[in-house]
Tab-separated table of C-alpha atoms and ligand atoms in Angstrom:
chain	number	residue	atom	x	y	z
E	300	MET	CA	-0.133	-0.038	-0.082
E	301	GLU	CA	1.025	3.560	-0.496
E	302	LEU	CA	1.602	5.161	2.971
E	303	ALA	CA	2.840	8.541	4.156
E	304	VAL	CA	4.444	9.261	7.581
E	305	VAL	CA	4.565	12.713	8.612
E	306	GLY	CA	7.532	13.401	11.119
E	307	GLY	CA	10.971	11.767	10.784
E	308	GLY	CA	11.634	11.419	14.608
E	309	HIS	CA	11.851	8.150	16.633
E	310	VAL	CA	8.445	7.174	16.242
E	311	GLY	CA	8.056	8.241	12.584
E	312	LEU	CA	11.298	6.448	11.549
E	313	VAL	CA	10.556	3.045	13.295
E	314	THR	CA	6.985	3.314	12.034
E	315	ALA	CA	8.028	4.091	8.312
E	316	ALA	CA	11.213	1.678	8.203
E	317	CYS	CA	9.100	-1.282	9.661
E	318	LEU	CA	6.135	-0.576	7.355
E	319	ALA	CA	8.345	-0.638	4.352
E	320	GLU	CA	10.060	-3.741	5.252
E	321	LEU	CA	6.546	-5.261	5.377
E	322	GLY	CA	6.411	-4.433	1.692
E	323	HIS	CA	4.471	-1.215	1.690
E	324	ARG	CA	5.557	1.926	-0.178
E	325	VAL	CA	6.395	4.651	2.578
E	326	ARG	CA	7.169	8.375	2.064
E	327	VAL	CA	8.396	10.236	5.245
E	328	GLN	CA	7.827	14.034	5.264
E	329	ASP	CA	9.732	16.041	7.698
E	330	VAL	CA	10.150	19.943	7.894
E	331	ASP	CA	13.879	19.742	8.628
E	332	GLY	CA	15.705	19.539	5.217
E	333	GLY	CA	18.999	18.640	6.750
E	334	ARG	CA	17.418	15.585	8.465
E	335	VAL	CA	15.684	14.583	5.235
E	336	GLU	CA	19.199	14.726	3.305
E	337	ARG	CA	21.003	12.753	6.070
E	338	LEU	CA	18.224	10.031	6.123
E	339	SER	CA	18.322	9.826	2.387
E	340	ALA	CA	22.204	9.216	2.694
E	341	GLY	CA	21.349	6.413	5.360
E	342	GLU	CA	22.468	8.546	8.386
E	343	LEU	CA	20.140	8.266	11.401
E	344	PRO	CA	19.637	11.297	13.828
E	345	PHE	CA	19.657	8.851	16.872
E	346	HIS	CA	20.746	5.330	17.856
E	347	GLU	CA	18.136	2.575	17.718
E	348	PRO	CA	19.287	-1.025	17.373
E	349	GLY	CA	18.194	-2.545	14.005
E	350	LEU	CA	16.589	0.683	12.495
E	351	LYS	CA	19.651	1.584	10.434
E	352	GLU	CA	19.673	-1.557	8.570
E	353	LEU	CA	15.839	-1.344	7.736
E	354	THR	CA	16.014	2.100	6.873
E	355	VAL	CA	19.055	1.590	4.367
E	356	ARG	CA	17.457	-1.535	3.068
E	357	GLY	CA	13.933	-0.004	2.335
E	358	HIS	CA	15.476	3.172	0.867
E	359	ARG	CA	17.730	1.084	-1.566
E	360	ALA	CA	14.792	-1.050	-2.428
E	361	GLY	CA	12.773	2.169	-3.403
E	362	ARG	CA	10.119	1.424	-0.752
E	363	LEU	CA	11.115	4.191	1.639
E	364	SER	CA	11.895	7.836	0.760
E	365	PHE	CA	12.295	10.922	2.546
E	366	HIS	CA	10.825	14.488	1.576
E	367	THR	CA	10.438	17.910	2.828
E	368	ASP	CA	7.753	18.550	0.196
E	369	ALA	CA	4.361	17.487	1.821
E	370	GLU	CA	2.724	17.171	-1.412
E	371	VAL	CA	5.128	14.650	-2.915
E	372	ALA	CA	5.003	12.573	0.276
E	373	LEU	CA	1.206	12.596	0.545
E	374	LYS	CA	-0.537	12.872	-2.714
E	375	ARG	CA	-0.865	8.906	-3.296
E	376	ALA	CA	-1.327	7.855	0.347
E	377	THR	CA	-4.037	5.387	1.340
E	378	ALA	CA	-3.068	6.270	5.009
E	379	ALA	CA	-1.155	9.201	6.641
E	380	PHE	CA	0.515	8.477	9.887
E	381	LEU	CA	1.102	11.584	11.988
E	382	CYS	CA	4.223	10.991	14.306
E	383	VAL	CA	5.184	14.550	15.667
E	384	PRO	CA	6.369	15.823	18.965
E	385	THR	CA	3.590	16.709	21.441
E	386	PRO	CA	5.743	18.370	24.130
E	387	ASN	CA	4.229	19.957	27.357
E	388	ASN	CA	4.363	23.482	27.795
E	389	GLY	CA	3.807	24.966	31.257
E	390	GLY	CA	1.500	23.631	33.718
E	391	GLY	CA	1.073	20.067	32.101
E	392	ARG	CA	-0.591	21.486	28.953
E	393	VAL	CA	0.034	19.525	25.855
E	394	ASP	CA	1.422	21.536	22.734
E	395	VAL	CA	-0.288	20.155	19.822
E	396	SER	CA	0.674	23.103	17.439
E	397	SER	CA	3.118	20.649	15.355
E	398	LEU	CA	0.310	18.013	15.252
E	399	MET	CA	-2.076	20.606	13.959
E	400	ALA	CA	0.533	21.743	11.384
E	401	ALA	CA	0.966	18.197	10.173
E	402	THR	CA	-2.737	17.884	10.014
E	403	ARG	CA	-3.139	20.802	7.801
E	404	ALA	CA	-0.556	19.487	5.452
E	405	VAL	CA	-2.368	16.264	5.099
E	406	ALA	CA	-5.750	18.008	4.757
E	407	ARG	CA	-4.256	20.083	1.787
E	408	TYR	CA	-2.576	17.191	0.040
E	409	ALA	CA	-3.876	13.775	0.743
E	410	PRO	CA	-6.121	12.063	-1.859
E	411	PRO	CA	-9.844	11.622	-1.119
E	412	ASP	CA	-10.436	8.938	1.542
E	413	CYS	CA	-6.903	8.835	2.980
E	414	LEU	CA	-7.123	7.573	6.432
E	415	VAL	CA	-5.421	10.126	8.979
E	416	VAL	CA	-3.877	8.154	11.561
E	417	ASN	CA	-2.712	9.868	14.638
E	418	ARG	CA	0.361	8.123	16.396
E	419	SER	CA	1.544	10.952	18.404
E	420	THR	CA	0.695	10.986	22.080
E	421	ALA	CA	-2.139	13.496	22.527
E	422	PRO	CA	-5.112	14.456	24.953
E	423	MET	CA	-8.525	12.812	24.689
E	424	GLY	CA	-10.463	14.825	22.155
E	425	THR	CA	-7.351	15.478	19.773
E	426	ALA	CA	-8.690	13.237	17.117
E	427	ARG	CA	-11.957	15.083	17.048
E	428	LEU	CA	-9.936	18.302	16.740
E	429	ILE	CA	-7.782	16.661	13.819
E	430	ALA	CA	-11.096	15.734	12.127
E	431	SER	CA	-12.440	19.350	12.437
E	432	VAL	CA	-9.159	20.869	11.385
E	433	VAL	CA	-9.201	18.686	8.275
E	434	CYS	CA	-12.844	19.638	7.329
E	435	GLU	CA	-12.025	23.392	7.780
E	436	GLN	CA	-8.779	23.333	5.795
E	437	ARG	CA	-10.046	20.951	2.999
E	438	GLY	CA	-13.871	21.808	2.859
E	439	ALA	CA	-14.519	18.135	3.054
E	440	PRO	CA	-13.864	15.409	5.706
E	441	LEU	CA	-11.179	12.595	5.787
E	442	PRO	CA	-11.555	9.596	7.871
E	443	VAL	CA	-9.566	9.923	11.215
E	444	ALA	CA	-7.999	6.980	13.391
E	445	VAL	CA	-5.942	6.983	16.589
E	446	ASN	CA	-3.201	4.305	16.711
E	447	PRO	CA	-0.983	4.926	19.683
E	448	GLU	CA	2.626	3.724	19.677
E	449	PHE	CA	4.096	1.510	22.254
E	450	LEU	CA	7.638	1.656	21.326
E	451	ALA	CA	10.310	1.646	24.033
E	452	GLU	CA	13.630	3.244	23.036
E	453	GLY	CA	16.190	0.420	22.355
E	454	THR	CA	13.680	-2.091	21.607
E	455	ALA	CA	11.462	0.010	19.328
E	456	VAL	CA	11.847	-2.024	16.025
E	457	ARG	CA	10.995	-5.336	17.980
E	458	ASP	CA	8.042	-3.584	19.833
E	459	PHE	CA	6.689	-2.462	16.286
E	460	LEU	CA	7.009	-5.806	14.591
E	461	ALA	CA	6.165	-8.240	17.546
E	462	PRO	CA	3.836	-6.067	19.744
E	463	ASP	CA	1.728	-7.322	22.534
E	464	ARG	CA	-1.289	-5.500	21.022
E	465	LEU	CA	-2.442	-3.140	18.440
E	466	VAL	CA	-4.801	-0.284	19.749
E	467	VAL	CA	-7.082	1.404	17.106
E	468	GLY	CA	-9.486	4.162	17.861
E	469	VAL	CA	-12.164	4.802	15.080
E	470	TRP	CA	-15.586	6.072	14.524
E	471	GLU	CA	-16.327	3.637	11.947
E	472	GLU	CA	-15.387	-0.059	11.956
E	473	ALA	CA	-14.293	0.056	8.007
E	474	HIS	CA	-11.553	2.420	9.109
E	475	ALA	CA	-10.117	0.022	11.524
E	476	GLN	CA	-10.203	-2.389	8.448
E	477	VAL	CA	-7.647	-0.213	6.717
E	478	LEU	CA	-5.234	-0.581	9.575
E	479	ARG	CA	-5.803	-4.274	9.880
E	480	ARG	CA	-4.834	-4.461	6.204
E	481	ILE	CA	-1.710	-2.451	6.699
E	482	TYR	CA	-0.589	-4.354	9.751
E	483	LYS	CA	-1.623	-7.693	8.515
E	484	PRO	CA	1.707	-9.676	8.724
E	485	ILE	CA	2.143	-8.193	12.171
E	486	LEU	CA	-1.136	-9.220	13.382
E	487	ARG	CA	-0.936	-12.809	11.921
E	488	ARG	CA	2.684	-12.868	13.174
E	489	ASP	CA	3.414	-13.679	9.516
E	490	LEU	CA	6.718	-11.786	9.116
E	491	PRO	CA	9.310	-12.410	6.468
E	492	PRO	CA	11.848	-15.209	7.579
E	493	HIS	CA	14.843	-12.819	7.853
E	494	LEU	CA	12.774	-10.716	10.270
E	495	VAL	CA	11.680	-13.665	12.265
E	496	ARG	CA	15.297	-14.595	12.583
E	497	ASP	CA	16.408	-11.231	13.677
E	498	LEU	CA	13.833	-10.905	16.137
E	499	GLY	CA	14.421	-14.335	17.896
E	500	GLU	CA	11.977	-15.666	19.993
E	501	VAL	CA	8.541	-13.844	19.798
E	502	PRO	CA	4.970	-14.776	21.298
E	503	THR	CA	2.898	-17.005	19.098
E	504	GLY	CA	-0.709	-16.507	18.142
E	505	ASP	CA	-2.544	-13.685	16.538
E	506	VAL	CA	-1.719	-10.137	18.053
E	507	PRO	CA	-4.822	-8.773	19.846
E	508	PHE	CA	-6.345	-5.996	17.589
E	509	VAL	CA	-8.220	-3.672	20.075
E	510	VAL	CA	-10.751	-1.369	18.435
E	511	THR	CA	-12.193	1.411	20.465
E	512	SER	CA	-13.487	4.898	20.242
E	513	PRO	CA	-10.729	7.568	19.474
E	514	PRO	CA	-10.704	8.982	23.077
E	515	THR	CA	-10.529	5.642	24.519
E	516	ALA	CA	-7.352	4.872	22.343
E	517	GLU	CA	-6.017	8.285	23.218
E	518	LEU	CA	-6.497	7.458	27.076
E	519	ILE	CA	-4.948	4.013	26.516
E	520	LYS	CA	-1.640	5.342	25.589
E	521	TYR	CA	-1.558	7.778	28.681
E	522	ALA	CA	-2.874	5.076	31.008
E	523	ALA	CA	-0.226	2.614	29.844
E	524	ASN	CA	2.698	4.929	30.501
E	525	ALA	CA	1.176	6.181	33.642
E	526	PHE	CA	0.770	2.673	35.006
E	527	LEU	CA	4.283	1.520	34.184
E	528	ALA	CA	5.649	4.797	35.835
E	529	VAL	CA	3.401	4.072	38.907
E	530	ARG	CA	4.864	0.566	39.127
E	531	VAL	CA	8.308	1.740	39.224
E	532	SER	CA	7.519	4.506	41.729
E	533	PHE	CA	5.840	1.741	43.885
E	534	ILE	CA	8.853	-0.454	43.894
E	535	ASN	CA	11.082	2.427	44.592
E	536	GLU	CA	8.840	3.284	47.622
E	537	ILE	CA	9.279	-0.271	48.798
E	538	ALA	CA	13.046	0.146	48.295
E	539	ARG	CA	12.928	3.040	50.830
E	540	ILE	CA	11.026	1.046	53.155
E	541	ALA	CA	13.374	-1.752	52.793
E	542	GLU	CA	16.345	0.549	53.420
E	543	GLU	CA	14.984	1.955	56.633
E	544	LEU	CA	13.271	-1.179	58.081
E	545	GLY	CA	14.897	-4.275	56.540
E	546	GLY	CA	14.436	-6.555	53.408
E	547	ASP	CA	15.928	-6.654	50.118
E	548	VAL	CA	13.837	-5.003	47.400
E	549	TYR	CA	15.543	-7.114	44.744
E	550	GLU	CA	14.157	-10.295	46.382
E	551	VAL	CA	10.924	-8.472	47.074
E	552	ALA	CA	10.317	-7.752	43.294
E	553	GLN	CA	11.172	-11.445	42.528
E	554	GLY	CA	8.802	-12.613	45.405
E	555	ILE	CA	5.884	-10.484	44.312
E	556	GLY	CA	6.542	-10.681	40.510
E	557	LEU	CA	5.974	-14.484	40.498
E	558	ASP	CA	2.457	-13.810	41.447
E	559	HIS	CA	0.714	-13.906	37.989
E	560	ARG	CA	-1.684	-11.041	38.828
E	561	ILE	CA	1.360	-8.903	39.495
E	562	GLY	CA	4.027	-10.096	36.806
E	563	PRO	CA	7.714	-9.434	36.959
E	564	HIS	CA	8.208	-6.278	34.674
E	565	PHE	CA	8.851	-2.748	35.640
E	566	LEU	CA	9.650	-3.771	39.217
E	567	HIS	CA	13.418	-2.890	39.063
E	568	ALA	CA	14.295	-0.411	41.752
E	569	GLY	CA	16.697	2.228	41.055
E	570	ILE	CA	17.343	6.066	41.014
E	571	GLY	CA	14.116	6.818	39.293
E	572	TRP	CA	12.503	7.018	35.850
E	573	GLY	CA	13.171	9.404	33.015
E	574	GLY	CA	13.155	9.725	29.201
E	575	SER	CA	11.077	11.626	26.858
E	576	CYS	CA	7.764	9.871	27.693
E	577	PHE	CA	6.960	8.822	31.273
E	578	PRO	CA	7.823	12.314	32.883
E	579	LYS	CA	5.911	14.132	30.106
E	580	ASP	CA	2.864	11.853	30.006
E	581	ILE	CA	2.306	11.604	33.600
E	582	VAL	CA	2.315	15.345	34.045
E	583	ALA	CA	0.168	15.756	31.021
E	584	LEU	CA	-2.385	13.290	32.328
E	585	GLU	CA	-2.542	14.854	35.736
E	586	GLY	CA	-2.812	18.380	34.038
E	587	MET	CA	-5.779	17.109	31.934
E	588	ALA	CA	-7.477	15.745	35.214
E	589	ARG	CA	-6.791	19.083	36.725
E	590	THR	CA	-8.715	20.856	33.961
E	591	ARG	CA	-11.959	19.094	35.251
E	592	GLY	CA	-11.119	19.778	38.885
E	593	LEU	CA	-9.805	16.134	39.492
E	594	GLU	CA	-6.843	15.714	41.557
E	595	ALA	CA	-4.959	12.683	40.015
E	596	ARG	CA	-3.545	11.673	43.439
E	597	ILE	CA	-1.666	8.454	42.456
E	598	LEU	CA	-0.123	10.113	39.301
E	599	ARG	CA	1.254	13.045	41.651
E	600	ALA	CA	2.528	10.595	44.245
E	601	ALA	CA	4.409	8.573	41.576
E	602	ASN	CA	6.081	11.757	40.300
E	603	GLU	CA	6.874	12.863	43.986
E	604	VAL	CA	8.430	9.488	44.892
E	605	ASN	CA	10.446	9.751	41.511
E	606	ALA	CA	11.620	13.108	42.384
E	607	GLU	CA	12.591	11.771	45.906
E	608	GLN	CA	14.387	8.830	44.279
E	609	ARG	CA	16.584	11.149	42.244
E	610	ARG	CA	17.852	12.506	45.543
E	611	TRP	CA	19.009	8.892	46.501
E	612	VAL	CA	22.661	9.524	45.327
E	613	ALA	CA	23.259	12.763	47.192
E	614	ARG	CA	21.771	11.234	50.263
E	615	LYS	CA	23.901	8.053	50.349
E	616	LEU	CA	26.950	10.109	49.474
E	617	ARG	CA	26.468	12.183	52.494
E	618	THR	CA	25.824	9.349	54.779
E	619	HIS	CA	29.011	7.377	53.628
E	620	LEU	CA	31.541	10.461	53.119
E	621	GLY	CA	30.184	13.353	55.331
E	622	THR	CA	30.908	16.628	53.608
E	623	LEU	CA	30.863	16.365	49.880
E	624	ALA	CA	32.610	19.680	48.932
E	625	GLY	CA	35.621	18.789	46.998
E	626	ARG	CA	35.020	15.057	46.696
E	627	ARG	CA	35.690	13.330	43.409
E	628	VAL	CA	32.649	11.194	42.074
E	629	ALA	CA	32.643	9.175	39.122
E	630	LEU	CA	29.133	8.556	37.298
E	631	LEU	CA	29.082	5.423	35.301
E	632	GLY	CA	26.466	5.943	32.617
E	633	LEU	CA	24.470	9.062	31.778
E	634	ALA	CA	21.748	8.028	29.418
E	635	TYR	CA	18.129	7.519	30.946
E	636	LYS	CA	18.330	3.852	30.175
E	637	PRO	CA	20.800	1.317	28.377
E	638	GLY	CA	20.636	0.929	24.732
E	639	THR	CA	20.298	4.702	24.012
E	640	ASP	CA	22.236	8.115	23.974
E	641	ASP	CA	19.072	9.826	25.118
E	642	LEU	CA	19.520	12.277	27.966
E	643	ARG	CA	16.118	13.861	27.965
E	644	ASP	CA	14.855	14.068	31.630
E	645	ALA	CA	17.576	11.603	32.527
E	646	PRO	CA	17.975	11.191	36.286
E	647	SER	CA	21.861	11.603	35.570
E	648	VAL	CA	21.201	15.331	34.418
E	649	GLU	CA	19.484	16.325	37.869
E	650	ILE	CA	21.853	14.040	40.006
E	651	ALA	CA	25.018	15.692	38.275
E	652	THR	CA	23.442	19.286	38.678
E	653	GLU	CA	22.770	18.700	42.331
E	654	LEU	CA	26.283	17.211	43.123
E	655	ALA	CA	27.833	20.123	41.366
E	656	ARG	CA	25.768	22.345	43.429
E	657	LEU	CA	27.464	20.711	46.572
E	658	SER	CA	30.901	21.380	45.047
E	659	VAL	CA	31.400	17.646	44.109
E	660	ARG	CA	33.980	17.243	41.176
E	661	LEU	CA	32.388	15.054	38.542
E	662	GLN	CA	33.926	12.499	36.044
E	663	ALA	CA	31.634	10.561	33.756
E	664	TYR	CA	31.684	7.590	31.278
E	665	ASP	CA	28.888	6.459	29.142
E	666	PRO	CA	29.416	4.037	26.377
E	667	MET	CA	27.026	5.835	23.918
E	668	VAL	CA	26.708	9.475	25.050
E	669	LYS	CA	29.141	11.605	23.500
E	670	ASP	CA	27.799	15.214	23.494
E	671	LEU	CA	26.673	16.788	26.744
E	672	PRO	CA	23.512	18.880	27.048
E	673	ALA	CA	24.324	22.553	27.780
E	674	GLU	CA	23.266	22.150	31.418
E	675	LEU	CA	26.326	19.632	31.963
E	676	GLU	CA	28.790	21.537	30.084
E	677	GLY	CA	31.552	22.389	32.470
E	678	VAL	CA	29.815	20.417	35.120
E	679	VAL	CA	30.829	17.018	34.297
E	680	GLU	CA	34.138	15.916	32.632
E	681	MET	CA	33.929	13.085	30.372
E	682	SER	CA	36.380	10.026	30.511
E	683	SER	CA	36.873	7.442	27.707
E	684	ASP	CA	36.495	4.335	30.006
E	685	PRO	CA	34.867	3.480	33.300
E	686	LEU	CA	38.283	2.921	35.045
E	687	ASP	CA	39.495	6.158	33.817
E	688	ALA	CA	36.408	7.906	35.274
E	689	ALA	CA	36.850	6.024	38.633
E	690	ARG	CA	40.530	6.898	39.064
E	691	GLY	CA	41.092	8.630	42.288
E	692	ALA	CA	37.318	8.847	42.951
E	693	ASP	CA	35.837	8.961	46.387
E	694	ALA	CA	32.925	7.148	45.167
E	695	VAL	CA	31.530	5.456	41.868
E	696	VAL	CA	27.941	5.763	41.137
E	697	ILE	CA	26.079	3.290	38.516
E	698	VAL	CA	23.685	5.660	36.978
E	699	THR	CA	22.766	3.568	34.019
E	700	GLU	CA	22.743	-0.209	33.886
E	701	TRP	CA	24.998	-0.708	30.863
E	702	ALA	CA	25.886	-4.426	30.590
E	703	GLU	CA	29.532	-3.560	30.302
E	704	PHE	CA	29.510	-2.303	33.835
E	705	ALA	CA	28.375	-5.655	35.133
E	706	GLN	CA	31.436	-7.158	33.633
E	707	LEU	CA	33.933	-4.664	35.301
E	708	ASP	CA	36.858	-6.371	37.222
E	709	LEU	CA	35.879	-5.179	40.643
E	710	ALA	CA	39.279	-5.651	42.309
E	711	GLU	CA	40.830	-3.316	39.485
E	712	LEU	CA	38.070	-0.985	40.084
E	713	ARG	CA	38.840	-0.935	43.807
E	714	SER	CA	42.511	-0.514	43.088
E	715	VAL	CA	42.090	2.751	41.148
E	716	MET	CA	39.506	4.416	43.579
E	717	SER	CA	40.567	6.612	46.377
E	718	VAL	CA	37.701	5.512	48.678
E	719	PRO	CA	36.232	2.185	47.743
E	720	LEU	CA	32.521	3.371	47.731
E	721	VAL	CA	30.263	2.031	45.142
E	722	LEU	CA	26.640	3.385	44.982
E	723	ASP	CA	24.878	0.923	42.759
E	724	GLY	CA	21.856	3.232	41.499
E	725	ARG	CA	20.476	0.202	39.454
E	726	ASN	CA	21.124	-2.681	41.583
E	727	LEU	CA	23.384	-3.987	38.633
E	728	LEU	CA	26.353	-5.570	40.467
E	729	ASP	CA	26.448	-8.577	42.509
E	730	PRO	CA	26.837	-7.274	46.187
E	731	VAL	CA	28.625	-10.319	47.405
E	732	ALA	CA	31.282	-10.114	44.636
E	733	ALA	CA	31.510	-6.315	45.131
E	734	ARG	CA	32.105	-6.627	48.875
E	735	ALA	CA	34.509	-9.699	48.375
E	736	ALA	CA	36.585	-7.308	45.950
E	737	GLY	CA	36.785	-4.854	48.920
E	738	LEU	CA	34.377	-2.414	47.843
E	739	THR	CA	31.774	-0.744	50.283
E	740	TYR	CA	28.722	-1.711	48.010
E	741	VAL	CA	25.317	0.178	48.489
E	742	GLY	CA	22.453	-0.864	46.433
E	743	VAL	CA	18.877	0.680	46.347
E	744	GLY	CA	16.908	-0.953	48.712
E	745	ARG	CA	19.186	-3.551	49.550
E	746	PRO	CA	20.740	-4.385	53.001
E	747	ALA	CA	24.162	-3.639	53.921
E	748	PHE	CA	24.259	-7.077	55.388
E	749	VAL	CA	21.885	-10.103	55.600
E	750	ASP	CA	19.661	-10.249	58.753
E	751	ILE	CA	19.973	-13.908	59.759
E	752	PRO	CA	20.165	-14.784	63.488
E	753	GLU	CA	23.757	-15.958	64.353
E	754	GLY	CA	24.151	-19.826	64.130
E	755	ARG	CA	20.769	-20.389	62.404
E	756	TRP	CA	22.122	-20.740	58.985
E	757	ASP	CA	25.531	-22.195	57.886
E	758	THR	CA	26.344	-19.634	55.214
E	759	THR	CA	28.943	-21.767	53.686
E	760	SER	CA	26.763	-24.772	53.138
E	761	ALA	CA	24.526	-25.256	49.947
E	762	ASP	CA	21.134	-25.413	52.170
E	763	GLY	CA	21.726	-21.932	53.648
E	764	PRO	CA	20.524	-18.581	51.953
E	765	GLY	CA	24.331	-18.164	51.226
E	766	GLY	CA	25.567	-15.097	50.023
E	767	ASP	CA	25.270	-11.554	51.058
E	768	LEU	CA	26.935	-11.221	54.360
X	1012	UGA	C1	8.217	4.209	27.184
X	1012	UGA	C2	7.241	3.003	27.329
X	1012	UGA	O1	7.815	1.745	27.806
X	1012	UGA	C3	6.749	2.560	25.794
X	1012	UGA	O2	5.886	1.743	25.738
X	1012	UGA	C4	6.112	3.937	25.183
X	1012	UGA	O3	5.858	3.613	23.935
X	1012	UGA	C5	7.201	4.892	25.351
X	1012	UGA	O4	7.613	5.247	26.656
X	1012	UGA	C6	6.551	6.177	24.715
X	1012	UGA	O5	5.525	6.701	25.107
X	1012	UGA	O6	6.928	6.640	23.472
X	1012	UGA	P1	10.788	4.457	27.143
X	1012	UGA	O7	10.613	5.748	27.839
X	1012	UGA	O8	11.594	4.285	25.811
X	1012	UGA	O9	9.337	3.726	26.771
X	1012	UGA	O10	11.521	3.350	28.205
X	1012	UGA	P2	11.177	2.337	29.334
X	1012	UGA	O11	11.926	1.173	29.168
X	1012	UGA	O12	9.759	2.340	29.487
X	1012	UGA	O13	11.760	2.981	30.501
X	1012	UGA	C7	11.253	4.322	31.077
X	1012	UGA	C8	12.148	4.722	32.528
X	1012	UGA	O14	11.683	3.845	33.561
X	1012	UGA	C9	13.577	4.601	32.402
X	1012	UGA	O15	14.094	5.653	33.052
X	1012	UGA	C10	13.959	3.266	32.913
X	1012	UGA	O16	15.174	3.371	33.594
X	1012	UGA	C11	12.945	3.259	34.153
X	1012	UGA	N1	12.603	1.995	34.766
X	1012	UGA	C12	12.035	0.889	33.952
X	1012	UGA	C13	12.916	1.632	35.970
X	1012	UGA	O17	13.562	2.359	36.732
X	1012	UGA	N2	12.709	0.405	36.393
X	1012	UGA	C14	11.936	-0.590	35.694
X	1012	UGA	O18	11.814	-1.659	36.240
X	1012	UGA	C15	11.768	-0.335	34.405
């Protein structure tokens, strides 16, 4: 099918490259001429595993092209996917101006019956707004659908091609059918063999195709992100309780996650969630509720717990080092999560700013982040490897759970540090191995020792709980 994607950002490019891989002819329109040129030359503006290969392959095969000219991109489209930023402006209000500009371009150039599909996260009622802007601009309606994206950075290609579900909000069932046709190989899990090979193990059986009204689909997107953020804040709150009262949050997460009603995901305690989605969407949903006099208490609490959790590093440094002025601290990882170079609303930025305010000297290493944002320029000095960052440090803080940090030679790490303090903000290291290497290991919500009455267990025998003494 002939498809258009408006917006060549993360969501737009993953959508376009994957749809082209399924055999559709996809034209991407973006207002940024430089970006269009670079994309046409096979250069991606960000890192996303597997995306470059798909983009280059689609482009070479003539199924994927990039344009600044909206008319060229849209004039033959059976469906036009809107994938543009919807940032928050003050007070949790969502700025839909880019979305409206994209809508007007589609209204002007798309052929009759082109399905306008909004994939940008936007408040309930936005599909209705899109429909009315189309009518106003074009003097005639176009069908409109909402099809939220559930693409996590680092696994976006997989999330697109092997999703848990597809959600579609429409006013007429026939419009859902157009999306059913576009996504057919994904829904049937009938992907080309090379993709199946690249994706590895994927669930079997048809992908659930959830058809709802447009406002419901819009709310599903916000509710999904809010729920995941709440879960992480919940386990972080349990971590705080464990730190004060006893218990190991890592084992608590395993213990509750085995209950099928709870499940194991998004229960990894740490120094807080970040990125371009959770912080923005949870504030936006809370703001929407407020416009109707509703206080979204759980959303607000999740945010507060998250803000508190980001202060964990400074708190623990004070406990272990006393005064912080003049101390040297190494930050291992800056990206808001592994697999990306994204620093948008990353806990690292807030942590580094706070520590710099306390006159801490900061050295950092991240395998992917090369360019520091303006607020970290002059605040953090970058190192070329983790040991280099840790040299002479009074503490090492694991900020991002990059796999390579789990492979560090801990004895060597200990040998280059001035004070052997490791704050594991992602519970990545094995506490027993870290302590055996002579490090003072502090995890999130993990005890400094295991609280077992003396003589009750032989910790050296296979029957005992072993370990964390
Ligand atoms: C999130 C959602 O997972 C996607 O489904 C959604 O499509 C996307 O937002 C979006 O709205 O576009 P993403 O922000 O890329 O994706 O990252 P996640 O993997 O969800 O992680 C979010 C944050 O939670 C990260 O800071 C991560 O470190 C933190 N997290 C996650 C934890 O601290 N603990 C966990 O157990 C899981």
